PDB file of N, CA, C and O in Angstrom:
ATOM      1  N   MET A1184     -45.918 -13.905  23.488  1.00 52.00           N
ATOM      2  CA  MET A1184     -44.879 -13.753  22.588  1.00 52.00           C
ATOM      3  C   MET A1184     -44.170 -14.965  21.634  1.00 52.00           C
ATOM      4  O   MET A1184     -43.899 -15.935  22.470  1.00 52.00           O
ATOM      5  N   SER A1185     -44.032 -15.350  20.572  1.00 51.00           N
ATOM      6  CA  SER A1185     -43.843 -16.645  20.093  1.00 51.00           C
ATOM      7  C   SER A1185     -42.251 -16.216  19.739  1.00 51.00           C
ATOM      8  O   SER A1185     -41.949 -15.247  19.237  1.00 51.00           O
ATOM      9  N   THR A1186     -41.610 -17.437  19.398  1.00 54.00           N
ATOM     10  CA  THR A1186     -40.233 -17.393  19.619  1.00 54.00           C
ATOM     11  C   THR A1186     -39.953 -17.756  18.127  1.00 54.00           C
ATOM     12  O   THR A1186     -39.059 -18.508  17.428  1.00 54.00           O
ATOM     13  N   ARG A1187     -40.918 -18.486  17.281  1.00 55.00           N
ATOM     14  CA  ARG A1187     -41.061 -18.552  15.606  1.00 55.00           C
ATOM     15  C   ARG A1187     -39.997 -17.910  14.763  1.00 55.00           C
ATOM     16  O   ARG A1187     -39.346 -18.868  14.246  1.00 55.00           O
ATOM     17  N   SER A1188     -40.079 -16.876  14.772  1.00 53.00           N
ATOM     18  CA  SER A1188     -39.146 -16.030  14.099  1.00 53.00           C
ATOM     19  C   SER A1188     -37.902 -16.154  14.247  1.00 53.00           C
ATOM     20  O   SER A1188     -36.785 -16.365  13.482  1.00 53.00           O
ATOM     21  N   SER A1189     -37.253 -16.554  15.778  1.00 56.00           N
ATOM     22  CA  SER A1189     -35.962 -17.110  15.893  1.00 56.00           C
ATOM     23  C   SER A1189     -35.827 -17.910  15.119  1.00 56.00           C
ATOM     24  O   SER A1189     -33.972 -18.739  15.137  1.00 56.00           O
ATOM     25  N   ARG A1190     -36.417 -19.637  15.377  1.00 61.00           N
ATOM     26  CA  ARG A1190     -36.203 -20.643  14.415  1.00 61.00           C
ATOM     27  C   ARG A1190     -36.387 -20.928  12.663  1.00 61.00           C
ATOM     28  O   ARG A1190     -36.249 -21.807  12.253  1.00 61.00           O
ATOM     29  N   ARG A1191     -36.889 -19.277  12.281  1.00 60.00           N
ATOM     30  CA  ARG A1191     -36.366 -19.838  11.020  1.00 60.00           C
ATOM     31  C   ARG A1191     -35.363 -19.814  10.139  1.00 60.00           C
ATOM     32  O   ARG A1191     -34.539 -19.058  10.587  1.00 60.00           O
ATOM     33  N   LYS A1192     -35.461 -20.463   8.648  1.00 56.00           N
ATOM     34  CA  LYS A1192     -33.956 -21.032   7.914  1.00 56.00           C
ATOM     35  C   LYS A1192     -33.619 -19.436   7.659  1.00 56.00           C
ATOM     36  O   LYS A1192     -34.480 -18.802   7.105  1.00 56.00           O
ATOM     37  N   PRO A1193     -32.358 -19.355   7.595  1.00 59.00           N
ATOM     38  CA  PRO A1193     -31.943 -17.960   7.329  1.00 59.00           C
ATOM     39  C   PRO A1193     -31.838 -18.201   5.832  1.00 59.00           C
ATOM     40  O   PRO A1193     -32.137 -18.995   4.513  1.00 59.00           O
ATOM     41  N   ARG A1194     -32.076 -16.861   5.213  1.00 62.00           N
ATOM     42  CA  ARG A1194     -32.706 -16.992   3.366  1.00 62.00           C
ATOM     43  C   ARG A1194     -31.451 -16.734   2.935  1.00 62.00           C
ATOM     44  O   ARG A1194     -30.292 -15.531   3.250  1.00 62.00           O
ATOM     45  N   ALA A1195     -31.339 -17.502   1.677  1.00 67.00           N
ATOM     46  CA  ALA A1195     -30.200 -17.651   0.662  1.00 67.00           C
ATOM     47  C   ALA A1195     -30.485 -15.823   0.303  1.00 67.00           C
ATOM     48  O   ALA A1195     -31.618 -15.720  -0.190  1.00 67.00           O
ATOM     49  N   THR A1196     -29.223 -14.871  -0.452  1.00 75.00           N
ATOM     50  CA  THR A1196     -28.708 -13.950  -1.000  1.00 75.00           C
ATOM     51  C   THR A1196     -29.319 -14.446  -2.501  1.00 75.00           C
ATOM     52  O   THR A1196     -28.691 -15.348  -3.025  1.00 75.00           O
ATOM     53  N   PRO A1197     -30.336 -13.562  -2.664  1.00 89.00           N
ATOM     54  CA  PRO A1197     -30.506 -14.223  -4.623  1.00 89.00           C
ATOM     55  C   PRO A1197     -28.984 -13.580  -4.783  1.00 89.00           C
ATOM     56  O   PRO A1197     -28.340 -12.834  -4.925  1.00 89.00           O
ATOM     57  N   LEU A1198     -28.759 -14.273  -5.907  1.00 95.00           N
ATOM     58  CA  LEU A1198     -27.475 -14.572  -6.761  1.00 95.00           C
ATOM     59  C   LEU A1198     -27.866 -13.001  -7.941  1.00 95.00           C
ATOM     60  O   LEU A1198     -29.062 -12.722  -8.282  1.00 95.00           O
ATOM     61  N   ARG A1199     -26.452 -12.244  -7.961  1.00 96.00           N
ATOM     62  CA  ARG A1199     -26.547 -11.348  -9.254  1.00 96.00           C
ATOM     63  C   ARG A1199     -26.324 -12.147 -10.857  1.00 96.00           C
ATOM     64  O   ARG A1199     -25.653 -12.132 -10.908  1.00 96.00           O
ATOM     65  N   THR A1200     -26.892 -10.916 -11.881  1.00 96.00           N
ATOM     66  CA  THR A1200     -26.286 -11.470 -12.678  1.00 96.00           C
ATOM     67  C   THR A1200     -25.355 -10.527 -13.237  1.00 96.00           C
ATOM     68  O   THR A1200     -24.827  -9.630 -12.136  1.00 96.00           O
ATOM     69  N   ALA A1201     -25.055 -10.949 -14.282  1.00 96.00           N
ATOM     70  CA  ALA A1201     -23.496 -10.254 -14.617  1.00 96.00           C
ATOM     71  C   ALA A1201     -23.487  -8.251 -14.440  1.00 96.00           C
ATOM     72  O   ALA A1201     -23.092  -7.645 -13.810  1.00 96.00           O
ATOM     73  N   GLU A1202     -24.850  -8.350 -14.709  1.00 97.00           N
ATOM     74  CA  GLU A1202     -25.005  -6.866 -15.051  1.00 97.00           C
ATOM     75  C   GLU A1202     -25.576  -5.996 -13.681  1.00 97.00           C
ATOM     76  O   GLU A1202     -25.363  -5.068 -13.610  1.00 97.00           O
ATOM     77  N   GLN A1203     -26.110  -6.779 -13.181  1.00 97.00           N
ATOM     78  CA  GLN A1203     -26.300  -6.410 -11.553  1.00 97.00           C
ATOM     79  C   GLN A1203     -25.220  -6.267 -11.177  1.00 97.00           C
ATOM     80  O   GLN A1203     -24.857  -5.208  -9.995  1.00 97.00           O
ATOM     81  N   ALA A1204     -24.229  -6.946 -10.910  1.00 97.00           N
ATOM     82  CA  ALA A1204     -22.791  -7.388 -10.503  1.00 97.00           C
ATOM     83  C   ALA A1204     -22.030  -6.173 -10.681  1.00 97.00           C
ATOM     84  O   ALA A1204     -21.242  -5.048  -9.910  1.00 97.00           O
ATOM     85  N   ARG A1205     -22.138  -5.424 -12.236  1.00 97.00           N
ATOM     86  CA  ARG A1205     -20.837  -4.423 -12.241  1.00 97.00           C
ATOM     87  C   ARG A1205     -22.369  -3.263 -11.841  1.00 97.00           C
ATOM     88  O   ARG A1205     -21.470  -2.116 -11.783  1.00 97.00           O
ATOM     89  N   GLU A1206     -23.318  -3.285 -11.720  1.00 98.00           N
ATOM     90  CA  GLU A1206     -24.101  -2.493 -11.218  1.00 98.00           C
ATOM     91  C   GLU A1206     -23.698  -2.180 -10.097  1.00 98.00           C
ATOM     92  O   GLU A1206     -23.615  -1.036  -9.575  1.00 98.00           O
ATOM     93  N   TRP A1207     -23.569  -2.863  -9.260  1.00 97.00           N
ATOM     94  CA  TRP A1207     -23.355  -2.796  -7.455  1.00 97.00           C
ATOM     95  C   TRP A1207     -21.897  -2.557  -7.861  1.00 97.00           C
ATOM     96  O   TRP A1207     -21.842  -1.457  -6.986  1.00 97.00           O
ATOM     97  N   LEU A1208     -20.626  -2.692  -8.482  1.00 98.00           N
ATOM     98  CA  LEU A1208     -19.369  -1.964  -8.751  1.00 98.00           C
ATOM     99  C   LEU A1208     -19.820  -0.479  -8.460  1.00 98.00           C
ATOM    100  O   LEU A1208     -18.982   0.246  -8.081  1.00 98.00           O
ATOM    101  N   ARG A1209     -20.656  -0.205  -9.654  1.00 98.00           N
ATOM    102  CA  ARG A1209     -21.119   1.395  -9.650  1.00 98.00           C
ATOM    103  C   ARG A1209     -21.204   2.279  -8.745  1.00 98.00           C
ATOM    104  O   ARG A1209     -20.735   3.286  -8.445  1.00 98.00           O
ATOM    105  N   SER A1210     -21.947   1.330  -8.066  1.00 98.00           N
ATOM    106  CA  SER A1210     -23.113   1.994  -7.375  1.00 98.00           C
ATOM    107  C   SER A1210     -21.811   2.177  -5.698  1.00 98.00           C
ATOM    108  O   SER A1210     -22.319   3.182  -4.961  1.00 98.00           O
ATOM    109  N   ASN A1211     -20.713   1.182  -5.900  1.00 97.00           N
ATOM    110  CA  ASN A1211     -20.563   1.359  -4.592  1.00 97.00           C
ATOM    111  C   ASN A1211     -18.705   1.986  -4.903  1.00 97.00           C
ATOM    112  O   ASN A1211     -18.086   1.846  -4.032  1.00 97.00           O
ATOM    113  N   GLY A1212     -18.816   2.797  -6.228  1.00 98.00           N
ATOM    114  CA  GLY A1212     -17.772   3.065  -6.187  1.00 98.00           C
ATOM    115  C   GLY A1212     -16.279   2.592  -6.443  1.00 98.00           C
ATOM    116  O   GLY A1212     -15.254   3.110  -6.539  1.00 98.00           O
ATOM    117  N   LEU A1213     -16.696   1.347  -6.975  1.00 97.00           N
ATOM    118  CA  LEU A1213     -15.509   0.125  -7.179  1.00 97.00           C
ATOM    119  C   LEU A1213     -15.440   0.377  -8.670  1.00 97.00           C
ATOM    120  O   LEU A1213     -16.124   0.088  -9.524  1.00 97.00           O
ATOM    121  N   SER A1214     -14.309  -0.156  -8.863  1.00 97.00           N
ATOM    122  CA  SER A1214     -13.967  -0.465 -10.349  1.00 97.00           C
ATOM    123  C   SER A1214     -13.518  -1.954 -10.068  1.00 97.00           C
ATOM    124  O   SER A1214     -12.852  -2.118  -8.708  1.00 97.00           O
ATOM    125  N   ALA A1215     -13.426  -2.605 -11.118  1.00 97.00           N
ATOM    126  CA  ALA A1215     -13.141  -3.548 -11.615  1.00 97.00           C
ATOM    127  C   ALA A1215     -11.681  -4.111 -10.820  1.00 97.00           C
ATOM    128  O   ALA A1215     -11.475  -5.243  -9.838  1.00 97.00           O
ATOM    129  N   SER A1216     -11.166  -2.839 -11.092  1.00 97.00           N
ATOM    130  CA  SER A1216      -9.517  -3.612 -10.867  1.00 97.00           C
ATOM    131  C   SER A1216      -9.411  -3.258  -9.116  1.00 97.00           C
ATOM    132  O   SER A1216      -8.515  -3.830  -8.439  1.00 97.00           O
ATOM    133  N   GLN A1217      -9.755  -2.168  -8.913  1.00 98.00           N
ATOM    134  CA  GLN A1217      -9.971  -2.201  -7.126  1.00 98.00           C
ATOM    135  C   GLN A1217     -10.452  -3.288  -6.640  1.00 98.00           C
ATOM    136  O   GLN A1217     -10.312  -3.781  -5.595  1.00 98.00           O
ATOM    137  N   PHE A1218     -11.806  -4.111  -7.292  1.00 98.00           N
ATOM    138  CA  PHE A1218     -12.213  -4.484  -6.712  1.00 98.00           C
ATOM    139  C   PHE A1218     -11.823  -6.387  -6.215  1.00 98.00           C
ATOM    140  O   PHE A1218     -11.783  -6.816  -5.411  1.00 98.00           O
ATOM    141  N   ALA A1219     -10.730  -6.003  -7.446  1.00 98.00           N
ATOM    142  CA  ALA A1219     -10.134  -7.341  -7.442  1.00 98.00           C
ATOM    143  C   ALA A1219      -9.118  -7.394  -6.593  1.00 98.00           C
ATOM    144  O   ALA A1219      -8.791  -8.294  -5.879  1.00 98.00           O
ATOM    145  N   ARG A1220      -8.060  -6.247  -6.323  1.00 98.00           N
ATOM    146  CA  ARG A1220      -7.596  -5.976  -5.442  1.00 98.00           C
ATOM    147  C   ARG A1220      -7.743  -6.194  -4.403  1.00 98.00           C
ATOM    148  O   ARG A1220      -6.887  -6.878  -3.428  1.00 98.00           O
ATOM    149  N   ASP A1221      -8.810  -5.419  -3.691  1.00 97.00           N
ATOM    150  CA  ASP A1221      -9.386  -5.212  -2.314  1.00 97.00           C
ATOM    151  C   ASP A1221      -9.205  -7.268  -2.042  1.00 97.00           C
ATOM    152  O   ASP A1221      -9.418  -7.180  -0.738  1.00 97.00           O
ATOM    153  N   LYS A1222     -10.051  -7.650  -3.035  1.00 97.00           N
ATOM    154  CA  LYS A1222     -10.437  -9.459  -2.889  1.00 97.00           C
ATOM    155  C   LYS A1222      -9.201 -10.636  -2.913  1.00 97.00           C
ATOM    156  O   LYS A1222      -9.084 -11.702  -2.931  1.00 97.00           O
ATOM    157  N   GLY A1223      -8.340  -9.568  -3.490  1.00 98.00           N
ATOM    158  CA  GLY A1223      -7.013 -10.731  -3.987  1.00 98.00           C
ATOM    159  C   GLY A1223      -7.195 -11.567  -5.097  1.00 98.00           C
ATOM    160  O   GLY A1223      -7.023 -12.908  -5.061  1.00 98.00           O
ATOM    161  N   LEU A1224      -7.521 -10.634  -5.694  1.00 98.00           N
ATOM    162  CA  LEU A1224      -8.433 -11.561  -7.122  1.00 98.00           C
ATOM    163  C   LEU A1224      -7.907 -11.209  -8.609  1.00 98.00           C
ATOM    164  O   LEU A1224      -7.392  -9.936  -8.088  1.00 98.00           O
ATOM    165  N   SER A1225      -7.737 -12.426  -9.344  1.00 97.00           N
ATOM    166  CA  SER A1225      -6.726 -11.860 -10.685  1.00 97.00           C
ATOM    167  C   SER A1225      -7.947 -10.731 -11.606  1.00 97.00           C
ATOM    168  O   SER A1225      -9.592 -11.251 -11.384  1.00 97.00           O
ATOM    169  N   LEU A1226      -7.546  -9.867 -11.780  1.00 98.00           N
ATOM    170  CA  LEU A1226      -8.560  -8.888 -12.584  1.00 98.00           C
ATOM    171  C   LEU A1226      -8.822  -9.448 -14.360  1.00 98.00           C
ATOM    172  O   LEU A1226     -10.103  -9.449 -14.191  1.00 98.00           O
ATOM    173  N   ASP A1227      -8.404 -10.076 -14.686  1.00 97.00           N
ATOM    174  CA  ASP A1227      -8.641 -10.945 -15.532  1.00 97.00           C
ATOM    175  C   ASP A1227      -9.797 -12.225 -15.370  1.00 97.00           C
ATOM    176  O   ASP A1227     -10.971 -12.413 -16.561  1.00 97.00           O
ATOM    177  N   ALA A1228      -9.669 -12.668 -14.421  1.00 97.00           N
ATOM    178  CA  ALA A1228     -10.781 -13.244 -13.857  1.00 97.00           C
ATOM    179  C   ALA A1228     -12.191 -12.632 -13.658  1.00 97.00           C
ATOM    180  O   ALA A1228     -13.087 -12.861 -13.999  1.00 97.00           O
ATOM    181  N   VAL A1229     -12.094 -11.666 -12.847  1.00 98.00           N
ATOM    182  CA  VAL A1229     -13.137 -10.850 -12.558  1.00 98.00           C
ATOM    183  C   VAL A1229     -13.390  -9.828 -13.637  1.00 98.00           C
ATOM    184  O   VAL A1229     -14.795 -10.236 -13.843  1.00 98.00           O
ATOM    185  N   LYS A1230     -12.735  -9.907 -14.659  1.00 97.00           N
ATOM    186  CA  LYS A1230     -13.770  -9.391 -16.229  1.00 97.00           C
ATOM    187  C   LYS A1230     -13.954 -10.321 -17.020  1.00 97.00           C
ATOM    188  O   LYS A1230     -15.302  -9.753 -17.893  1.00 97.00           O
ATOM    189  N   GLU A1231     -13.445 -11.464 -16.628  1.00 97.00           N
ATOM    190  CA  GLU A1231     -14.216 -12.391 -18.174  1.00 97.00           C
ATOM    191  C   GLU A1231     -15.670 -12.696 -17.026  1.00 97.00           C
ATOM    192  O   GLU A1231     -16.628 -13.252 -18.134  1.00 97.00           O
ATOM    193  N   VAL A1232     -15.560 -13.165 -15.692  1.00 97.00           N
ATOM    194  CA  VAL A1232     -16.583 -13.124 -15.554  1.00 97.00           C
ATOM    195  C   VAL A1232     -17.653 -12.078 -15.772  1.00 97.00           C
ATOM    196  O   VAL A1232     -19.398 -12.368 -15.852  1.00 97.00           O
ATOM    197  N   LEU A1233     -17.586 -10.869 -15.386  1.00 97.00           N
ATOM    198  CA  LEU A1233     -18.129  -9.532 -15.921  1.00 97.00           C
ATOM    199  C   LEU A1233     -18.716  -9.780 -17.203  1.00 97.00           C
ATOM    200  O   LEU A1233     -20.080  -9.093 -17.244  1.00 97.00           O
ATOM    201  N   ASN A1234     -17.697 -10.053 -17.994  1.00 96.00           N
ATOM    202  CA  ASN A1234     -18.338  -9.724 -19.300  1.00 96.00           C
ATOM    203  C   ASN A1234     -18.814 -10.913 -20.101  1.00 96.00           C
ATOM    204  O   ASN A1234     -19.456 -10.916 -20.926  1.00 96.00           O
ATOM    205  N   GLY A1235     -19.075 -12.106 -19.360  1.00 94.00           N
ATOM    206  CA  GLY A1235     -19.796 -13.166 -20.261  1.00 94.00           C
ATOM    207  C   GLY A1235     -18.964 -14.184 -20.419  1.00 94.00           C
ATOM    208  O   GLY A1235     -19.810 -15.251 -21.458  1.00 94.00           O
ATOM    209  N   ARG A1236     -17.515 -14.031 -19.865  1.00 96.00           N
ATOM    210  CA  ARG A1236     -16.529 -15.022 -21.163  1.00 96.00           C
ATOM    211  C   ARG A1236     -16.595 -16.181 -20.785  1.00 96.00           C
ATOM    212  O   ARG A1236     -15.800 -17.525 -21.187  1.00 96.00           O
ATOM    213  N   SER A1237     -16.669 -16.321 -19.308  1.00 94.00           N
ATOM    214  CA  SER A1237     -16.361 -17.496 -18.353  1.00 94.00           C
ATOM    215  C   SER A1237     -17.694 -17.586 -17.991  1.00 94.00           C
ATOM    216  O   SER A1237     -18.994 -17.591 -16.836  1.00 94.00           O
ATOM    217  N   LYS A1238     -18.174 -19.103 -17.290  1.00 94.00           N
ATOM    218  CA  LYS A1238     -18.983 -19.862 -16.855  1.00 94.00           C
ATOM    219  C   LYS A1238     -18.999 -19.888 -15.609  1.00 94.00           C
ATOM    220  O   LYS A1238     -19.893 -20.282 -14.240  1.00 94.00           O
ATOM    221  N   ALA A1239     -17.580 -19.764 -15.057  1.00 95.00           N
ATOM    222  CA  ALA A1239     -16.960 -19.209 -13.667  1.00 95.00           C
ATOM    223  C   ALA A1239     -17.297 -20.680 -13.212  1.00 95.00           C
ATOM    224  O   ALA A1239     -17.777 -20.796 -11.803  1.00 95.00           O
ATOM    225  N   ASN A1240     -17.398 -21.845 -13.504  1.00 95.00           N
ATOM    226  CA  ASN A1240     -17.352 -22.997 -13.225  1.00 95.00           C
ATOM    227  C   ASN A1240     -16.350 -23.737 -11.813  1.00 95.00           C
ATOM    228  O   ASN A1240     -16.259 -24.382 -11.174  1.00 95.00           O
ATOM    229  N   PHE A1241     -14.724 -23.257 -11.992  1.00 94.00           N
ATOM    230  CA  PHE A1241     -13.526 -23.832 -11.612  1.00 94.00           C
ATOM    231  C   PHE A1241     -12.531 -22.626 -11.497  1.00 94.00           C
ATOM    232  O   PHE A1241     -12.990 -21.572 -12.066  1.00 94.00           O
ATOM    233  N   GLY A1242     -12.318 -22.807 -10.586  1.00 95.00           N
ATOM    234  CA  GLY A1242     -10.814 -21.774 -10.250  1.00 95.00           C
ATOM    235  C   GLY A1242     -11.271 -20.106  -9.758  1.00 95.00           C
ATOM    236  O   GLY A1242     -11.638 -19.912  -9.087  1.00 95.00           O
ATOM    237  N   LYS A1243     -10.160 -19.676 -10.569  1.00 97.00           N
ATOM    238  CA  LYS A1243      -9.898 -17.825 -10.486  1.00 97.00           C
ATOM    239  C   LYS A1243     -11.533 -17.095 -10.620  1.00 97.00           C
ATOM    240  O   LYS A1243     -11.839 -16.276 -10.122  1.00 97.00           O
ATOM    241  N   ALA A1244     -12.004 -17.872 -11.856  1.00 97.00           N
ATOM    242  CA  ALA A1244     -13.057 -16.978 -12.605  1.00 97.00           C
ATOM    243  C   ALA A1244     -14.468 -17.624 -11.221  1.00 97.00           C
ATOM    244  O   ALA A1244     -15.262 -16.669 -11.215  1.00 97.00           O
ATOM    245  N   HIS A1245     -14.345 -18.557 -10.682  1.00 97.00           N
ATOM    246  CA  HIS A1245     -15.419 -19.317  -9.821  1.00 97.00           C
ATOM    247  C   HIS A1245     -15.586 -18.131  -8.688  1.00 97.00           C
ATOM    248  O   HIS A1245     -16.082 -17.804  -7.916  1.00 97.00           O
ATOM    249  N   ALA A1246     -13.880 -18.398  -7.891  1.00 97.00           N
ATOM    250  CA  ALA A1246     -13.670 -17.449  -6.920  1.00 97.00           C
ATOM    251  C   ALA A1246     -14.160 -15.851  -7.430  1.00 97.00           C
ATOM    252  O   ALA A1246     -14.682 -15.391  -6.295  1.00 97.00           O
ATOM    253  N   ALA A1247     -13.786 -15.072  -8.576  1.00 98.00           N
ATOM    254  CA  ALA A1247     -14.750 -14.128  -8.840  1.00 98.00           C
ATOM    255  C   ALA A1247     -15.889 -14.109  -8.721  1.00 98.00           C
ATOM    256  O   ALA A1247     -16.178 -13.427  -8.298  1.00 98.00           O
ATOM    257  N   ALA A1248     -16.390 -14.692  -9.523  1.00 97.00           N
ATOM    258  CA  ALA A1248     -17.984 -14.862  -9.161  1.00 97.00           C
ATOM    259  C   ALA A1248     -18.581 -14.842  -7.955  1.00 97.00           C
ATOM    260  O   ALA A1248     -19.999 -14.656  -7.780  1.00 97.00           O
ATOM    261  N   VAL A1249     -17.823 -15.926  -6.849  1.00 96.00           N
ATOM    262  CA  VAL A1249     -18.488 -16.007  -5.688  1.00 96.00           C
ATOM    263  C   VAL A1249     -18.651 -14.309  -5.007  1.00 96.00           C
ATOM    264  O   VAL A1249     -19.466 -14.319  -4.338  1.00 96.00           O
ATOM    265  N   ALA A1250     -17.340 -14.300  -4.971  1.00 97.00           N
ATOM    266  CA  ALA A1250     -17.041 -12.279  -4.285  1.00 97.00           C
ATOM    267  C   ALA A1250     -17.774 -11.618  -5.080  1.00 97.00           C
ATOM    268  O   ALA A1250     -18.608 -10.590  -4.024  1.00 97.00           O
ATOM    269  N   LEU A1251     -18.384 -11.917  -6.283  1.00 97.00           N
ATOM    270  CA  LEU A1251     -19.302 -10.484  -7.060  1.00 97.00           C
ATOM    271  C   LEU A1251     -20.965 -11.138  -6.378  1.00 97.00           C
ATOM    272  O   LEU A1251     -21.681 -10.316  -6.635  1.00 97.00           O
ATOM    273  N   GLY A1252     -21.061 -12.309  -5.987  1.00 96.00           N
ATOM    274  CA  GLY A1252     -22.491 -12.731  -5.624  1.00 96.00           C
ATOM    275  C   GLY A1252     -23.101 -13.301  -6.641  1.00 96.00           C
ATOM    276  O   GLY A1252     -24.212 -13.162  -6.589  1.00 96.00           O
ATOM    277  N   MET A1253     -22.447 -13.388  -7.528  1.00 97.00           N
ATOM    278  CA  MET A1253     -22.665 -13.949  -9.157  1.00 97.00           C
ATOM    279  C   MET A1253     -23.078 -15.886  -8.674  1.00 97.00           C
ATOM    280  O   MET A1253     -23.783 -16.742  -9.973  1.00 97.00           O
ATOM    281  N   LYS A1254     -22.317 -16.433  -7.600  1.00 95.00           N
ATOM    282  CA  LYS A1254     -22.375 -17.773  -7.736  1.00 95.00           C
ATOM    283  C   LYS A1254     -22.064 -18.002  -5.981  1.00 95.00           C
ATOM    284  O   LYS A1254     -21.929 -17.292  -5.478  1.00 95.00           O
ATOM    285  N   PRO A1255     -22.783 -19.354  -5.406  1.00 94.00           N
ATOM    286  CA  PRO A1255     -23.547 -19.247  -4.311  1.00 94.00           C
ATOM    287  C   PRO A1255     -21.863 -19.876  -3.541  1.00 94.00           C
ATOM    288  O   PRO A1255     -21.140 -20.464  -3.949  1.00 94.00           O
ATOM    289  N   ASN A1256     -21.500 -19.323  -2.263  1.00 89.00           N
ATOM    290  CA  ASN A1256     -20.229 -19.381  -2.043  1.00 89.00           C
ATOM    291  C   ASN A1256     -20.657 -21.161  -1.053  1.00 89.00           C
ATOM    292  O   ASN A1256     -21.369 -21.561  -0.307  1.00 89.00           O
ATOM    293  N   PRO A1257     -19.691 -21.926  -2.089  1.00 86.00           N
ATOM    294  CA  PRO A1257     -19.513 -23.454  -1.368  1.00 86.00           C
ATOM    295  C   PRO A1257     -18.946 -23.572   0.066  1.00 86.00           C
ATOM    296  O   PRO A1257     -19.238 -24.444   0.477  1.00 86.00           O
ATOM    297  N   GLU A1258     -18.767 -22.664   0.995  1.00 83.00           N
ATOM    298  CA  GLU A1258     -18.025 -22.905   2.335  1.00 83.00           C
ATOM    299  C   GLU A1258     -19.510 -22.413   2.868  1.00 83.00           C
ATOM    300  O   GLU A1258     -19.782 -22.994   4.230  1.00 83.00           O
ATOM    301  N   ILE A1259     -20.328 -22.237   2.738  1.00 77.00           N
ATOM    302  CA  ILE A1259     -22.038 -21.965   3.289  1.00 77.00           C
ATOM    303  C   ILE A1259     -22.574 -23.439   2.794  1.00 77.00           C
ATOM    304  O   ILE A1259     -23.007 -23.500   1.671  1.00 77.00           O
ATOM    305  N   THR A1260     -22.812 -24.172   4.177  1.00 63.00           N
ATOM    306  CA  THR A1260     -23.886 -25.272   4.137  1.00 63.00           C
ATOM    307  C   THR A1260     -25.365 -25.047   3.857  1.00 63.00           C
ATOM    308  O   THR A1260     -26.042 -24.349   4.744  1.00 63.00           O
ATOM    309  N   THR A1261     -25.648 -25.589   2.789  1.00 60.00           N
ATOM    310  CA  THR A1261     -27.231 -25.628   2.933  1.00 60.00           C
ATOM    311  C   THR A1261     -27.554 -27.124   2.894  1.00 60.00           C
ATOM    312  O   THR A1261     -27.128 -27.851   2.635  1.00 60.00           O
ATOM    313  N   LEU A1262     -28.955 -27.221   3.858  1.00 57.00           N
ATOM    314  CA  LEU A1262     -29.994 -28.748   3.230  1.00 57.00           C
ATOM    315  C   LEU A1262     -30.642 -28.554   2.247  1.00 57.00           C
ATOM    316  O   LEU A1262     -31.621 -27.857   2.186  1.00 57.00           O
ATOM    317  N   SER A1263     -30.517 -28.523   0.859  1.00 55.00           N
ATOM    318  CA  SER A1263     -31.005 -28.460   0.064  1.00 55.00           C
ATOM    319  C   SER A1263     -31.762 -29.952  -0.691  1.00 55.00           C
ATOM    320  O   SER A1263     -32.505 -30.515  -1.563  1.00 55.00           O
ATOM    321  N   HIS A1264     -31.244 -31.024   0.153  1.00 54.00           N
ATOM    322  CA  HIS A1264     -31.815 -32.410   0.122  1.00 54.00           C
ATOM    323  C   HIS A1264     -32.352 -32.645   1.520  1.00 54.00           C
ATOM    324  O   HIS A1264     -32.418 -32.221   2.448  1.00 54.00           O
ATOM    325  N   LYS A1265     -33.250 -33.521   1.312  1.00 56.00           N
ATOM    326  CA  LYS A1265     -34.029 -34.223   2.381  1.00 56.00           C
ATOM    327  C   LYS A1265     -33.285 -35.266   2.603  1.00 56.00           C
ATOM    328  O   LYS A1265     -32.466 -36.260   2.054  1.00 56.00           O
ATOM    329  N   VAL A1266     -33.559 -35.005   4.065  1.00 54.00           N
ATOM    330  CA  VAL A1266     -32.850 -36.019   5.226  1.00 54.00           C
ATOM    331  C   VAL A1266     -33.890 -36.696   5.355  1.00 54.00           C
ATOM    332  O   VAL A1266     -34.575 -37.098   5.928  1.00 54.00           O
ATOM    333  N   THR A1267     -33.368 -38.690   5.104  1.00 57.00           N
ATOM    334  CA  THR A1267     -34.564 -39.559   5.567  1.00 57.00           C
ATOM    335  C   THR A1267     -33.366 -40.316   6.637  1.00 57.00           C
ATOM    336  O   THR A1267     -32.325 -40.521   6.762  1.00 57.00           O
ATOM    337  N   ARG A1268     -34.890 -40.860   7.397  1.00 59.00           N
ATOM    338  CA  ARG A1268     -34.418 -41.779   8.663  1.00 59.00           C
ATOM    339  C   ARG A1268     -34.392 -43.029   8.398  1.00 59.00           C
ATOM    340  O   ARG A1268     -35.219 -43.608   7.913  1.00 59.00           O
ATOM    341  N   ARG A1269     -33.191 -43.869   8.869  1.00 62.00           N
ATOM    342  CA  ARG A1269     -33.660 -45.490   9.067  1.00 62.00           C
ATOM    343  C   ARG A1269     -33.808 -45.562  10.433  1.00 62.00           C
ATOM    344  O   ARG A1269     -33.883 -45.065  11.162  1.00 62.00           O
ATOM    345  N   GLY A1270     -34.888 -46.446   9.941  1.00 55.00           N
ATOM    346  CA  GLY A1270     -35.245 -47.210  11.606  1.00 55.00           C
ATOM    347  C   GLY A1270     -36.081 -48.486  11.552  1.00 55.00           C
ATOM    348  O   GLY A1270     -36.214 -49.012  12.071  1.00 55.00           O
TER     349      GLY A1270
END
């Protein structure tokens, strides 16, 4: 039996679109205001992201987009570049 599967890199969760995030909220029975309260986020930031009025690159809108699964979490490190050896 091989241990190869235990060495696999964890797959990144695919990011949601605004429509997918709204559907996720609906399917989980959450309103935007309840989601914002539960996550300690600004309701205005959540609505701006869900309605596409913000690119969510910085600040409260970015935090809302990360919580909604629309942007990657910057606290999770990934090796997206090649590591070169000096020698």
